[in-house]
Amino acid sequence: EPEVTQTPSHQVTQMGQEVILRCVPISNHLYFYWYRQILGQKVEFLVSFYNNEISEKSEIFDDQFSVERPDGSNFTLKIRSTKLEDSAMYFCASSEATDYSNQPQHFGDGTRLSIL
Amino acid sequence: AQSVAQPEDQVNVAEGNPLTVKCTYSVSGNPYLFWYVQYPNRGLQFLLKYITGDNLVKGSYGFEAEFNKSQTSFHLKKPSALVSDSALYFCAVRDEGGSYIPTFGRGTSLIVHP
């Protein structure tokens, strides 16, 4: 079964540095998402992306964050000038194009981001 | 606005016994409801969904969920729990007439004792 893959599995970064989290969504999916989860608790929506632009974003997704689909396969989340509170698990997800509103999202295994 | 509540942080059940993980929701229109499971150090994995039709929905790994409109609930159930079912379970809801981004509950930790 096709999977969403995320790299790296664990990223350690000094506070104030930039970090890029990478995701390869399922190949025939056209809707992409980033979520974060702090300490194995609530899953928080960050941003959704379709047709090379942001579709929706939460209030968490401020100017510090950006997303990009630099080629036909990768989907990246960039965090500029990281803060201690950015430490979390970051999950990428994708869903099918057709009738996306009730299609389940397929999640990657996440990147654990640790800010020192 | 859409919201979802999972009233129990943790559910403990003995192997072989039936299990229930509770979820209630609030939406303005019709709900789309989902259950996901998360094993340690893994991403969320889709279990089942309710969009329309039969109130009893069957999903992966023997799980099922019952949609109850009058009680605005979508409880996850399994007739006979396995130790391997121990994981974190998330309920999610989307309002048919609202944002297409689902809102996730806080998660319920299911612990199945041998």
mmCIF file of C-alpha atoms in Angstrom:
data_model
loop_
_atom_site.group_PDB
_atom_site.id
_atom_site.type_symbol
_atom_site.label_atom_id
_atom_site.label_comp_id
_atom_site.label_asym_id
_atom_site.label_seq_id
_atom_site.Cartn_x
_atom_site.Cartn_y
_atom_site.Cartn_z
ATOM 1 C CA GLU A 1 0.000 0.000 0.000
ATOM 2 C CA PRO A 2 1.439 3.412 -0.901
ATOM 3 C CA GLU A 3 2.623 5.517 2.010
ATOM 4 C CA VAL A 4 3.416 9.086 2.880
ATOM 5 C CA THR A 5 7.107 9.309 3.731
ATOM 6 C CA GLN A 6 8.749 11.974 5.856
ATOM 7 C CA THR A 7 12.390 12.867 6.382
ATOM 8 C CA PRO A 8 14.209 13.192 8.651
ATOM 9 C CA SER A 9 12.613 11.124 11.395
ATOM 10 C CA HIS A 10 14.285 13.312 14.016
ATOM 11 C CA GLN A 11 15.674 16.830 13.622
ATOM 12 C CA VAL A 12 17.615 18.650 16.322
ATOM 13 C CA THR A 13 18.126 22.362 15.744
ATOM 14 C CA GLN A 14 19.435 25.307 17.690
ATOM 15 C CA MET A 15 16.895 27.977 18.570
ATOM 16 C CA GLY A 16 16.834 30.696 15.954
ATOM 17 C CA GLN A 17 17.918 28.444 13.125
ATOM 18 C CA GLU A 18 15.865 27.569 10.076
ATOM 19 C CA VAL A 19 14.625 24.027 9.537
ATOM 20 C CA ILE A 20 13.049 22.303 6.549
ATOM 21 C CA LEU A 21 10.879 19.247 7.010
ATOM 22 C CA ARG A 22 10.326 17.094 3.954
ATOM 23 C CA CYS A 23 7.453 14.920 2.851
ATOM 24 C CA VAL A 24 6.683 12.766 -0.151
ATOM 25 C CA PRO A 25 2.901 12.414 -0.409
ATOM 26 C CA ILE A 26 1.166 9.479 -2.067
ATOM 27 C CA SER A 27 1.713 9.884 -5.790
ATOM 28 C CA ASN A 28 -1.882 10.281 -7.017
ATOM 29 C CA HIS A 29 -2.912 12.570 -4.149
ATOM 30 C CA LEU A 30 -3.315 16.257 -4.819
ATOM 31 C CA TYR A 31 -4.232 17.646 -1.375
ATOM 32 C CA PHE A 32 -1.457 18.010 1.178
ATOM 33 C CA TYR A 33 -1.434 18.963 4.819
ATOM 34 C CA TRP A 34 0.878 19.647 7.737
ATOM 35 C CA TYR A 35 -0.122 18.970 11.324
ATOM 36 C CA ARG A 36 1.795 19.098 14.568
ATOM 37 C CA GLN A 37 1.405 17.134 17.743
ATOM 38 C CA ILE A 38 2.977 18.138 21.030
ATOM 39 C CA LEU A 39 3.869 15.415 23.544
ATOM 40 C CA GLY A 40 1.605 12.800 21.921
ATOM 41 C CA GLN A 41 -1.468 14.883 22.580
ATOM 42 C CA LYS A 42 -3.797 16.888 20.413
ATOM 43 C CA VAL A 43 -3.234 16.921 16.686
ATOM 44 C CA GLU A 44 -3.188 20.543 15.500
ATOM 45 C CA PHE A 45 -3.803 21.567 11.903
ATOM 46 C CA LEU A 46 -1.219 23.904 10.411
ATOM 47 C CA VAL A 47 -1.855 24.243 6.696
ATOM 48 C CA SER A 48 -3.371 22.641 3.626
ATOM 49 C CA PHE A 49 -2.077 22.938 0.088
ATOM 50 C CA TYR A 50 -3.657 22.329 -3.307
ATOM 51 C CA ASN A 51 -2.779 23.314 -6.832
ATOM 52 C CA ASN A 52 0.471 24.931 -5.727
ATOM 53 C CA GLU A 53 -1.078 27.253 -3.225
ATOM 54 C CA ILE A 54 -2.215 27.322 0.365
ATOM 55 C CA SER A 55 -5.893 26.420 0.704
ATOM 56 C CA GLU A 56 -6.329 26.939 4.418
ATOM 57 C CA LYS A 57 -4.104 27.720 7.347
ATOM 58 C CA SER A 58 -4.567 27.915 11.069
ATOM 59 C CA GLU A 59 -3.579 30.729 13.376
ATOM 60 C CA ILE A 60 -0.527 28.686 14.322
ATOM 61 C CA PHE A 61 0.760 29.010 10.769
ATOM 62 C CA ASP A 62 2.186 32.526 11.025
ATOM 63 C CA ASP A 63 4.916 34.263 9.026
ATOM 64 C CA GLN A 64 7.486 31.979 10.612
ATOM 65 C CA PHE A 65 6.137 29.091 8.541
ATOM 66 C CA SER A 66 6.045 28.443 4.815
ATOM 67 C CA VAL A 67 5.270 25.508 2.569
ATOM 68 C CA GLU A 68 6.440 24.631 -0.871
ATOM 69 C CA ARG A 69 6.118 21.941 -3.497
ATOM 70 C CA PRO A 70 9.460 22.402 -5.233
ATOM 71 C CA ASP A 71 9.022 19.509 -7.650
ATOM 72 C CA GLY A 72 6.483 16.873 -8.563
ATOM 73 C CA SER A 73 6.993 14.751 -5.492
ATOM 74 C CA ASN A 74 8.213 16.680 -2.454
ATOM 75 C CA PHE A 75 6.177 18.854 -0.110
ATOM 76 C CA THR A 76 8.165 20.853 2.428
ATOM 77 C CA LEU A 77 7.493 22.812 5.586
ATOM 78 C CA LYS A 78 10.015 25.515 6.430
ATOM 79 C CA ILE A 79 10.227 27.064 9.871
ATOM 80 C CA ARG A 80 12.313 30.228 10.021
ATOM 81 C CA SER A 81 13.996 31.316 13.229
ATOM 82 C CA THR A 82 12.802 28.374 15.291
ATOM 83 C CA LYS A 83 11.598 28.810 18.867
ATOM 84 C CA LEU A 84 11.615 26.402 21.793
ATOM 85 C CA GLU A 85 7.857 26.008 21.537
ATOM 86 C CA ASP A 86 8.200 24.695 17.988
ATOM 87 C CA SER A 87 9.421 21.421 19.458
ATOM 88 C CA ALA A 88 6.823 18.840 18.432
ATOM 89 C CA MET A 89 6.058 15.990 16.100
ATOM 90 C CA TYR A 90 5.220 17.291 12.651
ATOM 91 C CA PHE A 91 3.019 15.137 10.463
ATOM 92 C CA CYS A 92 2.506 15.414 6.758
ATOM 93 C CA ALA A 93 -0.698 14.027 5.252
ATOM 94 C CA SER A 94 -2.243 13.732 1.826
ATOM 95 C CA SER A 95 -5.650 12.878 0.429
ATOM 96 C CA GLU A 96 -7.155 12.039 -2.933
ATOM 97 C CA ALA A 97 -8.374 14.713 -5.275
ATOM 98 C CA THR A 98 -11.827 13.393 -5.866
ATOM 99 C CA ASP A 99 -14.444 14.449 -3.344
ATOM 100 C CA TYR A 100 -11.669 15.391 -0.953
ATOM 101 C CA SER A 101 -14.053 16.614 1.639
ATOM 102 C CA ASN A 102 -14.864 13.167 2.955
ATOM 103 C CA GLN A 103 -11.759 11.301 1.948
ATOM 104 C CA PRO A 104 -9.530 10.155 4.798
ATOM 105 C CA GLN A 105 -6.112 11.664 5.155
ATOM 106 C CA HIS A 106 -3.075 9.439 4.912
ATOM 107 C CA PHE A 107 -0.384 10.386 7.395
ATOM 108 C CA GLY A 108 3.349 9.931 7.400
ATOM 109 C CA ASP A 109 5.183 8.722 10.492
ATOM 110 C CA GLY A 110 6.253 12.220 11.380
ATOM 111 C CA THR A 111 9.398 14.215 12.049
ATOM 112 C CA ARG A 112 10.278 14.805 15.665
ATOM 113 C CA LEU A 113 11.616 18.359 15.874
ATOM 114 C CA SER A 114 13.652 19.228 18.936
ATOM 115 C CA ILE A 115 14.696 22.847 19.429
ATOM 116 C CA LEU A 116 17.586 23.400 21.817
ATOM 117 C CA ALA B 1 -18.069 25.926 13.878
ATOM 118 C CA GLN B 2 -17.094 22.330 14.388
ATOM 119 C CA SER B 3 -15.741 20.655 17.481
ATOM 120 C CA VAL B 4 -15.192 17.197 18.842
ATOM 121 C CA ALA B 5 -14.755 15.870 22.363
ATOM 122 C CA GLN B 6 -13.214 12.685 23.633
ATOM 123 C CA PRO B 7 -14.215 12.683 27.297
ATOM 124 C CA GLU B 8 -11.817 9.962 28.401
ATOM 125 C CA ASP B 9 -8.051 10.426 28.434
ATOM 126 C CA GLN B 10 -7.570 6.716 28.991
ATOM 127 C CA VAL B 11 -9.630 3.552 28.670
ATOM 128 C CA ASN B 12 -8.555 0.306 30.263
ATOM 129 C CA VAL B 13 -10.006 -3.032 29.217
ATOM 130 C CA ALA B 14 -9.087 -6.680 29.633
ATOM 131 C CA GLU B 15 -8.181 -8.694 26.575
ATOM 132 C CA GLY B 16 -11.217 -10.455 25.164
ATOM 133 C CA ASN B 17 -13.661 -7.958 26.619
ATOM 134 C CA PRO B 18 -15.604 -5.469 24.496
ATOM 135 C CA LEU B 19 -14.230 -1.960 24.278
ATOM 136 C CA THR B 20 -15.781 1.447 23.694
ATOM 137 C CA VAL B 21 -13.954 4.712 23.063
ATOM 138 C CA LYS B 22 -16.285 7.680 23.255
ATOM 139 C CA CYS B 23 -16.590 10.649 20.935
ATOM 140 C CA THR B 24 -19.127 13.448 20.767
ATOM 141 C CA TYR B 25 -19.242 16.218 18.217
ATOM 142 C CA SER B 26 -20.778 19.567 17.426
ATOM 143 C CA VAL B 27 -21.433 20.896 13.925
ATOM 144 C CA SER B 28 -23.834 23.303 12.283
ATOM 145 C CA GLY B 29 -24.759 21.051 9.385
ATOM 146 C CA ASN B 30 -24.249 17.376 8.668
ATOM 147 C CA PRO B 31 -21.178 15.737 10.180
ATOM 148 C CA TYR B 32 -18.461 13.790 8.476
ATOM 149 C CA LEU B 33 -16.872 11.662 11.195
ATOM 150 C CA PHE B 34 -13.598 9.768 11.279
ATOM 151 C CA TRP B 35 -11.621 7.561 13.630
ATOM 152 C CA TYR B 36 -7.849 7.266 13.457
ATOM 153 C CA VAL B 37 -5.404 5.163 15.472
ATOM 154 C CA GLN B 38 -1.844 6.088 16.364
ATOM 155 C CA TYR B 39 0.697 3.522 17.462
ATOM 156 C CA PRO B 40 3.881 4.663 19.261
ATOM 157 C CA ASN B 41 6.236 6.660 17.033
ATOM 158 C CA ARG B 42 3.894 6.328 14.059
ATOM 159 C CA GLY B 43 1.544 8.602 12.177
ATOM 160 C CA LEU B 44 -2.229 8.500 12.385
ATOM 161 C CA GLN B 45 -3.819 5.606 10.578
ATOM 162 C CA PHE B 46 -7.367 5.771 9.223
ATOM 163 C CA LEU B 47 -9.803 3.270 10.779
ATOM 164 C CA LEU B 48 -13.258 4.184 9.540
ATOM 165 C CA LYS B 49 -15.572 7.017 8.594
ATOM 166 C CA TYR B 50 -19.221 7.963 8.594
ATOM 167 C CA ILE B 51 -20.468 10.165 5.788
ATOM 168 C CA THR B 52 -24.059 9.067 5.252
ATOM 169 C CA GLY B 53 -26.197 5.934 5.267
ATOM 170 C CA ASP B 54 -26.120 3.109 7.797
ATOM 171 C CA ASN B 55 -25.475 4.349 11.318
ATOM 172 C CA LEU B 56 -23.198 1.399 12.072
ATOM 173 C CA VAL B 57 -19.909 1.707 10.247
ATOM 174 C CA LYS B 58 -17.386 -1.107 10.052
ATOM 175 C CA GLY B 59 -13.702 -0.435 9.648
ATOM 176 C CA SER B 60 -10.241 -1.923 9.863
ATOM 177 C CA TYR B 61 -9.037 -4.474 12.431
ATOM 178 C CA GLY B 62 -12.560 -5.418 13.552
ATOM 179 C CA PHE B 63 -13.459 -1.943 14.756
ATOM 180 C CA GLU B 64 -16.861 -0.395 14.231
ATOM 181 C CA ALA B 65 -18.522 2.845 15.214
ATOM 182 C CA GLU B 66 -22.106 3.871 15.707
ATOM 183 C CA PHE B 67 -23.369 7.246 14.576
ATOM 184 C CA ASN B 68 -26.073 8.598 16.863
ATOM 185 C CA LYS B 69 -27.496 11.869 15.616
ATOM 186 C CA SER B 70 -29.740 12.556 18.596
ATOM 187 C CA GLN B 71 -26.829 12.153 21.014
ATOM 188 C CA THR B 72 -24.299 13.691 18.602
ATOM 189 C CA SER B 73 -21.986 10.776 19.264
ATOM 190 C CA PHE B 74 -19.758 8.492 17.247
ATOM 191 C CA HIS B 75 -18.368 5.942 19.688
ATOM 192 C CA LEU B 76 -15.748 3.463 18.551
ATOM 193 C CA LYS B 77 -16.347 -0.157 19.501
ATOM 194 C CA LYS B 78 -14.859 -3.591 19.202
ATOM 195 C CA PRO B 79 -16.495 -6.809 20.462
ATOM 196 C CA SER B 80 -13.295 -8.435 21.715
ATOM 197 C CA ALA B 81 -10.191 -6.395 22.521
ATOM 198 C CA LEU B 82 -6.649 -7.505 21.727
ATOM 199 C CA VAL B 83 -3.474 -6.427 23.512
ATOM 200 C CA SER B 84 -2.271 -5.187 20.129
ATOM 201 C CA ASP B 85 -5.188 -2.716 20.046
ATOM 202 C CA SER B 86 -3.386 -0.682 22.714
ATOM 203 C CA ALA B 87 -2.768 2.704 21.095
ATOM 204 C CA LEU B 88 -3.943 6.302 20.946
ATOM 205 C CA TYR B 89 -7.299 6.820 19.239
ATOM 206 C CA PHE B 90 -8.436 10.059 17.665
ATOM 207 C CA CYS B 91 -11.922 11.053 16.617
ATOM 208 C CA ALA B 92 -12.278 13.772 13.970
ATOM 209 C CA VAL B 93 -15.214 15.705 12.589
ATOM 210 C CA ARG B 94 -15.850 17.923 9.634
ATOM 211 C CA ASP B 95 -18.934 20.017 9.079
ATOM 212 C CA GLU B 96 -20.405 19.356 5.637
ATOM 213 C CA GLY B 97 -21.032 23.032 5.105
ATOM 214 C CA GLY B 98 -17.838 24.318 6.666
ATOM 215 C CA SER B 99 -14.099 24.025 6.357
ATOM 216 C CA TYR B 100 -12.893 20.865 4.711
ATOM 217 C CA ILE B 101 -10.208 20.553 7.373
ATOM 218 C CA PRO B 102 -11.299 18.074 10.056
ATOM 219 C CA THR B 103 -11.017 18.942 13.718
ATOM 220 C CA PHE B 104 -9.349 16.260 15.795
ATOM 221 C CA GLY B 105 -10.151 15.329 19.357
ATOM 222 C CA ARG B 106 -7.500 15.237 22.054
ATOM 223 C CA GLY B 107 -7.122 11.501 21.759
ATOM 224 C CA THR B 108 -7.920 8.581 24.062
ATOM 225 C CA SER B 109 -5.258 6.147 25.161
ATOM 226 C CA LEU B 110 -6.578 2.595 25.003
ATOM 227 C CA ILE B 111 -4.779 0.082 27.178
ATOM 228 C CA VAL B 112 -5.702 -3.564 26.780
ATOM 229 C CA HIS B 113 -4.453 -5.756 29.621
ATOM 230 C CA PRO B 114 -3.519 -9.403 29.010
#
